mmCIF file of C-alpha atoms (C1' of nucleotides) and ligand atoms in Angstrom:
data_model
loop_
_atom_site.group_PDB
_atom_site.id
_atom_site.type_symbol
_atom_site.label_atom_id
_atom_site.label_comp_id
_atom_site.label_asym_id
_atom_site.label_seq_id
_atom_site.Cartn_x
_atom_site.Cartn_y
_atom_site.Cartn_z
ATOM 1 C CA MET A 1 110.464 132.940 108.250
ATOM 2 C CA ARG A 2 108.577 135.819 109.796
ATOM 3 C CA GLY A 3 109.067 137.693 106.550
ATOM 4 C CA GLY A 4 106.549 135.550 104.720
ATOM 5 C CA GLY A 5 103.852 136.229 107.270
ATOM 6 C CA TYR A 6 104.412 132.939 109.028
ATOM 7 C CA LYS A 7 104.170 132.597 112.758
ATOM 8 C CA ALA A 8 107.135 131.423 114.770
ATOM 9 C CA THR A 9 105.339 128.767 116.765
ATOM 10 C CA PRO A 10 106.974 126.513 119.337
ATOM 11 C CA GLN A 11 106.144 123.548 117.118
ATOM 12 C CA ARG A 12 108.039 125.007 114.199
ATOM 13 C CA MET A 13 110.970 125.886 116.410
ATOM 14 C CA ALA A 14 110.995 122.342 117.762
ATOM 15 C CA VAL A 15 111.081 120.809 114.280
ATOM 16 C CA LEU A 16 113.877 123.142 113.249
ATOM 17 C CA GLY A 17 115.727 122.193 116.400
ATOM 18 C CA ALA A 18 115.361 118.513 115.562
ATOM 19 C CA LEU A 19 116.651 119.151 112.047
ATOM 20 C CA ALA A 20 119.665 120.960 113.449
ATOM 21 C CA GLU A 21 120.626 117.974 115.553
ATOM 22 C CA GLU A 22 121.348 115.686 112.626
ATOM 23 C CA GLN A 23 121.229 115.714 108.844
ATOM 24 C CA HIS A 24 119.387 113.171 106.687
ATOM 25 C CA GLN A 25 116.719 112.161 109.164
ATOM 26 C CA SER A 26 113.480 110.483 108.247
ATOM 27 C CA LEU A 27 110.236 112.062 109.335
ATOM 28 C CA GLU A 28 109.905 109.536 112.124
ATOM 29 C CA GLU A 29 113.380 110.306 113.388
ATOM 30 C CA ILE A 30 112.598 113.999 113.417
ATOM 31 C CA ARG A 31 109.359 113.259 115.179
ATOM 32 C CA GLY A 32 111.241 111.286 117.804
ATOM 33 C CA ARG A 33 113.159 114.430 118.687
ATOM 34 C CA CYS A 34 110.088 116.557 119.252
ATOM 35 C CA LEU A 35 107.423 114.307 120.672
ATOM 36 C CA GLU A 36 105.454 117.288 121.879
ATOM 37 C CA VAL A 37 104.641 118.204 118.269
ATOM 38 C CA GLY A 38 101.684 116.467 116.665
ATOM 39 C CA LEU A 39 102.342 114.154 113.754
ATOM 40 C CA VAL A 40 100.253 116.235 111.380
ATOM 41 C CA THR A 41 102.196 119.308 112.305
ATOM 42 C CA VAL A 42 105.505 117.608 111.634
ATOM 43 C CA TYR A 43 104.285 116.748 108.142
ATOM 44 C CA ARG A 44 103.011 120.259 107.595
ATOM 45 C CA THR A 45 106.078 121.958 108.964
ATOM 46 C CA LEU A 46 108.463 119.910 106.881
ATOM 47 C CA SER A 47 106.444 120.682 103.756
ATOM 48 C CA LEU A 48 106.503 124.354 104.599
ATOM 49 C CA LEU A 49 110.225 124.428 105.291
ATOM 50 C CA VAL A 50 110.920 122.636 102.019
ATOM 51 C CA GLU A 51 108.637 125.097 100.259
ATOM 52 C CA LEU A 52 110.561 128.001 101.781
ATOM 53 C CA GLY A 53 113.875 126.484 100.753
ATOM 54 C CA ILE A 54 115.047 126.174 104.350
ATOM 55 C CA VAL A 55 115.007 122.409 104.229
ATOM 56 C CA ARG A 56 115.873 119.988 101.469
ATOM 57 C CA ARG A 57 114.113 116.714 100.959
ATOM 58 C CA LEU A 58 116.178 113.737 99.823
ATOM 59 C CA ASP A 59 114.853 110.645 98.075
ATOM 60 C CA LEU A 60 117.519 108.022 98.417
ATOM 61 C CA GLY A 61 115.328 105.000 97.871
ATOM 62 C CA ASP A 62 114.447 104.211 101.463
ATOM 63 C CA GLY A 63 111.844 106.899 101.953
ATOM 64 C CA ALA A 64 112.165 110.648 102.280
ATOM 65 C CA ARG A 65 114.878 112.188 104.388
ATOM 66 C CA TYR A 66 115.337 115.808 105.342
ATOM 67 C CA GLU A 67 118.285 118.097 105.914
ATOM 68 C CA LEU A 68 118.811 121.769 106.573
ATOM 69 C CA ALA A 69 119.585 123.301 103.187
ATOM 70 C CA GLU A 70 123.112 124.483 103.684
ATOM 71 C CA ASP A 71 125.776 124.712 101.023
ATOM 72 C CA HIS A 72 125.666 122.716 97.841
ATOM 73 C CA HIS A 73 126.987 119.251 98.560
ATOM 74 C CA HIS A 74 126.643 115.637 97.566
ATOM 75 C CA HIS A 75 126.241 112.309 99.314
ATOM 76 C CA MET A 76 128.129 109.070 99.601
ATOM 77 C CA ILE A 77 125.856 106.268 100.682
ATOM 78 C CA CYS A 78 127.257 103.035 102.051
ATOM 79 C CA GLU A 79 125.350 100.113 100.584
ATOM 80 C CA SER A 80 126.373 97.986 103.516
ATOM 81 C CA CYS A 81 125.572 100.014 106.633
ATOM 82 C CA GLY A 82 123.462 102.762 105.095
ATOM 83 C CA ASP A 83 125.650 105.529 106.417
ATOM 84 C CA ILE A 84 125.312 108.804 104.531
ATOM 85 C CA SER A 85 128.286 111.139 104.385
ATOM 86 C CA GLU A 86 128.660 114.445 102.622
ATOM 87 C CA PHE A 87 131.257 116.046 100.426
ATOM 88 C CA GLU A 88 131.461 119.515 98.972
ATOM 89 C CA GLU A 89 133.861 119.205 96.070
ATOM 90 C CA CYS A 90 131.611 118.815 93.056
ATOM 91 C CA PRO A 91 133.102 116.268 90.673
ATOM 92 C CA LEU A 92 131.016 117.496 87.744
ATOM 93 C CA ASP A 93 132.757 118.935 84.737
ATOM 94 C CA PRO A 94 130.743 122.105 84.037
ATOM 95 C CA GLU A 95 131.865 121.976 80.419
ATOM 96 C CA ARG A 96 129.810 118.884 79.961
ATOM 97 C CA LEU A 97 126.519 120.198 81.251
ATOM 98 C CA PRO A 98 124.137 120.371 79.590
ATOM 99 C CA PRO A 99 125.266 117.512 77.376
ATOM 100 C CA GLU A 100 126.011 118.340 73.750
ATOM 101 C CA ASN A 101 123.002 118.903 71.546
ATOM 102 C CA ALA A 102 120.671 118.978 74.510
ATOM 103 C CA ASP A 103 118.264 121.873 74.502
ATOM 104 C CA PHE A 104 118.014 122.227 78.247
ATOM 105 C CA GLU A 105 118.650 125.027 80.710
ATOM 106 C CA VAL A 106 120.408 123.554 83.720
ATOM 107 C CA ARG A 107 119.309 124.989 87.059
ATOM 108 C CA SER A 108 120.634 122.480 89.558
ATOM 109 C CA HIS A 109 121.691 118.893 89.936
ATOM 110 C CA SER A 110 121.837 116.163 92.492
ATOM 111 C CA LEU A 111 124.508 113.518 92.677
ATOM 112 C CA GLU A 112 124.674 110.500 94.929
ATOM 113 C CA VAL A 113 127.589 108.132 95.100
ATOM 114 C CA TYR A 114 127.011 104.549 96.234
ATOM 115 C CA GLY A 115 129.576 102.110 97.501
ATOM 116 C CA ARG A 116 131.273 101.065 100.750
ATOM 117 C CA CYS A 117 132.402 103.270 103.543
ATOM 118 C CA GLY A 118 135.715 102.841 105.296
ATOM 119 C CA ALA A 119 134.189 101.118 108.293
ATOM 120 C CA CYS A 120 132.487 98.464 106.156
ATOM 121 C CA ARG A 121 135.414 97.274 104.114
ATOM 122 C CA MET B 1 114.918 84.926 83.906
ATOM 123 C CA ARG B 2 114.351 81.225 83.541
ATOM 124 C CA GLY B 3 117.883 80.708 84.780
ATOM 125 C CA GLY B 4 116.967 81.643 88.321
ATOM 126 C CA GLY B 5 114.187 79.087 88.486
ATOM 127 C CA TYR B 6 111.517 81.653 87.801
ATOM 128 C CA LYS B 7 108.513 80.920 85.654
ATOM 129 C CA ALA B 8 107.873 82.947 82.540
ATOM 130 C CA THR B 9 104.242 83.695 83.235
ATOM 131 C CA PRO B 10 102.001 85.784 81.004
ATOM 132 C CA GLN B 11 101.733 88.330 83.805
ATOM 133 C CA ARG B 12 105.482 88.812 83.932
ATOM 134 C CA MET B 13 105.679 89.061 80.171
ATOM 135 C CA ALA B 14 102.927 91.671 80.213
ATOM 136 C CA VAL B 15 104.713 93.808 82.786
ATOM 137 C CA LEU B 16 107.951 93.571 80.832
ATOM 138 C CA GLY B 17 106.028 94.550 77.710
ATOM 139 C CA ALA B 18 104.615 97.586 79.481
ATOM 140 C CA LEU B 19 108.091 98.571 80.645
ATOM 141 C CA ALA B 20 109.395 98.283 77.098
ATOM 142 C CA GLU B 21 106.811 100.752 75.828
ATOM 143 C CA GLU B 22 108.110 103.686 77.806
ATOM 144 C CA GLN B 23 110.821 104.531 80.306
ATOM 145 C CA HIS B 24 110.250 106.181 83.675
ATOM 146 C CA GLN B 25 106.698 105.056 84.289
ATOM 147 C CA SER B 26 105.011 104.998 87.656
ATOM 148 C CA LEU B 27 103.505 101.763 88.872
ATOM 149 C CA GLU B 28 100.044 103.000 87.978
ATOM 150 C CA GLU B 29 101.133 103.842 84.457
ATOM 151 C CA ILE B 30 102.608 100.396 84.037
ATOM 152 C CA ARG B 31 99.453 98.905 85.428
ATOM 153 C CA GLY B 32 97.425 100.866 82.894
ATOM 154 C CA ARG B 33 99.260 99.060 80.127
ATOM 155 C CA CYS B 34 98.494 95.588 81.435
ATOM 156 C CA LEU B 35 95.084 95.724 83.029
ATOM 157 C CA GLU B 36 94.797 91.976 82.903
ATOM 158 C CA VAL B 37 97.482 91.660 85.564
ATOM 159 C CA GLY B 38 96.408 91.933 89.187
ATOM 160 C CA LEU B 39 97.672 94.896 91.175
ATOM 161 C CA VAL B 40 99.489 92.699 93.666
ATOM 162 C CA THR B 41 101.272 90.938 90.854
ATOM 163 C CA VAL B 42 102.420 94.210 89.345
ATOM 164 C CA TYR B 43 103.953 95.132 92.698
ATOM 165 C CA ARG B 44 105.531 91.724 93.056
ATOM 166 C CA THR B 45 106.824 91.573 89.513
ATOM 167 C CA LEU B 46 108.415 95.000 89.677
ATOM 168 C CA SER B 47 110.126 94.088 92.941
ATOM 169 C CA LEU B 48 111.400 90.881 91.386
ATOM 170 C CA LEU B 49 112.670 92.578 88.248
ATOM 171 C CA VAL B 50 114.460 95.198 90.317
ATOM 172 C CA GLU B 51 115.912 92.414 92.436
ATOM 173 C CA LEU B 52 117.182 90.660 89.323
ATOM 174 C CA GLY B 53 118.698 93.862 88.004
ATOM 175 C CA ILE B 54 116.491 93.838 84.918
ATOM 176 C CA VAL B 55 114.653 96.951 86.005
ATOM 177 C CA ARG B 56 115.853 100.052 87.789
ATOM 178 C CA ARG B 57 113.763 101.968 90.249
ATOM 179 C CA LEU B 58 114.043 105.745 90.240
ATOM 180 C CA ASP B 59 113.152 108.052 93.106
ATOM 181 C CA LEU B 60 112.836 111.495 91.644
ATOM 182 C CA GLY B 61 110.686 113.002 94.348
ATOM 183 C CA ASP B 62 107.249 112.309 92.888
ATOM 184 C CA GLY B 63 107.022 108.660 93.770
ATOM 185 C CA ALA B 64 108.816 105.646 92.374
ATOM 186 C CA ARG B 65 109.334 105.251 88.664
ATOM 187 C CA TYR B 66 110.675 102.267 86.790
ATOM 188 C CA GLU B 67 112.783 101.762 83.698
ATOM 189 C CA LEU B 68 114.392 98.859 81.941
ATOM 190 C CA ALA B 69 117.983 98.812 83.158
ATOM 191 C CA GLU B 70 119.857 99.512 79.981
ATOM 192 C CA ASP B 71 123.152 101.322 79.684
ATOM 193 C CA HIS B 72 124.423 103.697 82.300
ATOM 194 C CA HIS B 73 122.756 107.049 81.763
ATOM 195 C CA HIS B 74 121.508 110.123 83.570
ATOM 196 C CA HIS B 75 118.362 112.206 83.617
ATOM 197 C CA MET B 76 117.391 115.764 82.880
ATOM 198 C CA ILE B 77 114.139 116.656 84.573
ATOM 199 C CA CYS B 78 112.143 119.688 83.488
ATOM 200 C CA GLU B 79 110.877 121.492 86.576
ATOM 201 C CA SER B 80 108.107 123.023 84.512
ATOM 202 C CA CYS B 81 106.494 120.160 82.604
ATOM 203 C CA GLY B 82 108.037 117.226 84.422
ATOM 204 C CA ASP B 83 109.469 115.710 81.259
ATOM 205 C CA ILE B 84 112.354 113.315 81.883
ATOM 206 C CA SER B 85 115.001 112.926 79.204
ATOM 207 C CA GLU B 86 118.127 110.840 79.207
ATOM 208 C CA PHE B 87 121.737 111.396 78.292
ATOM 209 C CA GLU B 88 124.641 109.001 78.159
ATOM 210 C CA GLU B 89 127.699 111.202 78.331
ATOM 211 C CA CYS B 90 128.683 111.152 81.978
ATOM 212 C CA PRO B 91 129.832 114.608 83.031
ATOM 213 C CA LEU B 92 131.639 113.299 86.102
ATOM 214 C CA ASP B 93 135.367 113.739 86.359
ATOM 215 C CA PRO B 94 136.567 110.281 87.479
ATOM 216 C CA GLU B 95 139.666 111.901 88.963
ATOM 217 C CA ARG B 96 137.501 113.531 91.553
ATOM 218 C CA LEU B 97 135.719 110.442 92.813
ATOM 219 C CA PRO B 98 135.939 109.519 95.553
ATOM 220 C CA PRO B 99 136.637 113.013 96.860
ATOM 221 C CA GLU B 100 140.034 113.642 98.383
ATOM 222 C CA ASN B 101 140.585 112.210 101.840
ATOM 223 C CA ALA B 102 137.379 110.223 101.665
ATOM 224 C CA ASP B 103 137.749 106.622 102.679
ATOM 225 C CA PHE B 104 135.074 105.248 100.394
ATOM 226 C CA GLU B 105 134.975 102.616 97.668
ATOM 227 C CA VAL B 106 132.811 103.959 94.854
ATOM 228 C CA ARG B 107 130.598 101.387 93.195
ATOM 229 C CA SER B 108 128.097 103.481 91.292
ATOM 230 C CA HIS B 109 126.477 106.868 91.188
ATOM 231 C CA SER B 110 123.290 108.543 90.177
ATOM 232 C CA LEU B 111 123.058 112.032 88.763
ATOM 233 C CA GLU B 112 119.958 114.032 87.986
ATOM 234 C CA VAL B 113 119.960 117.425 86.343
ATOM 235 C CA TYR B 114 117.066 119.782 86.970
ATOM 236 C CA GLY B 115 116.066 122.783 84.895
ATOM 237 C CA ARG B 116 113.925 123.658 81.881
ATOM 238 C CA CYS B 117 113.496 121.689 78.726
ATOM 239 C CA GLY B 118 113.526 123.292 75.294
ATOM 240 C CA ALA B 119 109.758 123.185 74.966
ATOM 241 C CA CYS B 120 109.222 125.041 78.240
ATOM 242 C CA ARG B 121 111.472 128.032 77.674
ATOM 243 C "C1'" DG C 1 98.096 144.386 129.114
ATOM 244 C "C1'" DA C 2 93.690 143.087 127.008
ATOM 245 C "C1'" DG C 3 91.263 142.153 122.857
ATOM 246 C "C1'" DC C 4 91.009 140.691 118.082
ATOM 247 C "C1'" DT C 5 91.759 137.776 114.168
ATOM 248 C "C1'" DA C 6 93.910 135.162 110.841
ATOM 249 C "C1'" DA C 7 97.125 131.543 111.192
ATOM 250 C "C1'" DT C 8 98.038 127.367 113.327
ATOM 251 C "C1'" DT C 9 97.379 123.127 115.749
ATOM 252 C "C1'" DG C 10 95.995 118.263 116.530
ATOM 253 C "C1'" DA C 11 92.664 114.343 117.001
ATOM 254 C "C1'" DA C 12 89.972 111.779 114.138
ATOM 255 C "C1'" DA C 13 88.689 110.363 109.740
ATOM 256 C "C1'" DA C 14 89.658 109.837 105.019
ATOM 257 C "C1'" DA C 15 92.463 108.840 101.301
ATOM 258 C "C1'" DC C 16 96.125 106.624 99.349
ATOM 259 C "C1'" DA C 17 99.998 103.143 99.008
ATOM 260 C "C1'" DT C 18 101.993 98.793 99.895
ATOM 261 C "C1'" DT C 19 102.280 94.184 101.986
ATOM 262 C "C1'" DT C 20 100.416 89.928 103.837
ATOM 263 C "C1'" DT C 21 97.327 86.000 103.697
ATOM 264 C "C1'" DC C 22 95.808 81.996 101.817
ATOM 265 C "C1'" DG C 23 93.005 79.223 98.736
ATOM 266 C "C1'" DA C 24 92.932 78.585 93.641
ATOM 267 C "C1'" DT C 25 95.577 78.298 89.449
ATOM 268 C "C1'" DT C 26 99.373 77.093 86.390
ATOM 269 C "C1'" DA C 27 104.233 76.703 84.151
ATOM 270 C "C1'" DG C 28 107.508 73.540 83.550
ATOM 271 C "C1'" DC C 29 109.063 69.063 84.132
ATOM 272 C "C1'" DG C 30 109.035 64.154 83.781
ATOM 273 C "C1'" DC D 1 99.052 63.548 80.713
ATOM 274 C "C1'" DG D 2 99.779 64.176 85.698
ATOM 275 C "C1'" DC D 3 102.584 66.446 89.653
ATOM 276 C "C1'" DT D 4 104.186 70.014 92.304
ATOM 277 C "C1'" DA D 5 106.459 74.062 93.520
ATOM 278 C "C1'" DA D 6 105.839 78.533 91.980
ATOM 279 C "C1'" DT D 7 102.644 81.975 91.092
ATOM 280 C "C1'" DC D 8 98.433 84.539 91.114
ATOM 281 C "C1'" DG D 9 94.794 87.563 92.942
ATOM 282 C "C1'" DA D 10 90.938 89.064 95.976
ATOM 283 C "C1'" DA D 11 90.474 90.485 100.422
ATOM 284 C "C1'" DA D 12 92.304 92.007 104.566
ATOM 285 C "C1'" DA D 13 95.939 94.076 107.037
ATOM 286 C "C1'" DT D 14 99.281 97.393 107.525
ATOM 287 C "C1'" DG D 15 101.573 101.679 106.730
ATOM 288 C "C1'" DT D 16 101.783 106.466 105.078
ATOM 289 C "C1'" DT D 17 100.065 111.003 104.073
ATOM 290 C "C1'" DT D 18 96.305 114.300 103.611
ATOM 291 C "C1'" DT D 19 91.953 116.363 104.829
ATOM 292 C "C1'" DT D 20 88.591 118.089 108.111
ATOM 293 C "C1'" DC D 21 87.171 121.047 111.464
ATOM 294 C "C1'" DA D 22 86.714 122.738 116.147
ATOM 295 C "C1'" DA D 23 89.898 124.644 119.554
ATOM 296 C "C1'" DT D 24 93.997 127.297 120.377
ATOM 297 C "C1'" DT D 25 97.352 130.969 119.839
ATOM 298 C "C1'" DA D 26 101.056 134.380 117.826
ATOM 299 C "C1'" DG D 27 101.367 138.752 116.628
ATOM 300 C "C1'" DC D 28 99.150 142.959 115.912
ATOM 301 C "C1'" DT D 29 96.204 146.980 117.605
ATOM 302 C "C1'" DC D 30 94.657 149.978 120.843
HETATM 303 MN MN1 MN E 201 123.410 116.196 103.059
HETATM 304 MN MN1 MN E 202 116.283 106.655 82.329
HETATM 305 ZN ZN1 ZN E 203 129.222 101.536 105.724
HETATM 306 ZN ZN1 ZN E 204 109.561 120.972 80.093
#
DNA sequence: GAGCTAATTGAAAAACATTTTCGATTAGCG
DNA sequence: CGCTAATCGAAAATGTTTTTCAATTAGCTC
């Protein structure tokens, strides 16, 4: 973070701290964990962290959510209670990407699985 | 559409016509293809069509996009020019879903592949 | 440790996106 | 041809994100 000539401000530390407390939070949830940081700064800091690759932004249909960009993983989303859980084992068959005949250089992918979690069945 | 007690209004037909012209359009793009339909009605009609399962809403990070809900397929998104292309062959290994030890009933999934299209290399 | 400066912050305003309201219109039915 | 519940749309309300700009400050220099 310092490397890029960015200042380590208390606001940025607070947002990072909020992100560390829980994955997949909305901006408002993050904001709730660092009320001393101005709204504009939360927006700006999240944009910056995403830009720097420190944070990943998720679009799961109910507005943006943010998570610390750790290892490659995927999400299971319960359509009943909205719970989001993670899993690491990538069920993609690398042989089949890119698809046959497609002239495309694959850089990354995102996979979300929808259904019902154990608690909701 | 009639089945559910909904009226087949010219506005709804126009929005469906716009959707048929191209996949993955934003609301504003759809609106551009049926200027005779009021903005509020475009919002309402898209919500209704999504509700009815006729249209699918995509969240690819740059705002909502809509497509006629045809067969199951996935998307390749060019990070350079933004082009979105489709492919049908699902590269998921069904053996590996749900992941081991996960107590989750899989209903559906969405997969997006990011990279560079042929034209952008 | 004090001083300097470019980076950062935050309150207010602006811009943009979506939903609600409610009176006017109309598709579909008899 | 009426009737009526469904639909439409302009305006207002609400919600979200970005821009502005004056005040503050982190990190560097001396
Ligand atoms: Mn995650
Ligand atoms: Mn598609
Ligand atoms: Zn659940
Ligand atoms: Zn491209």
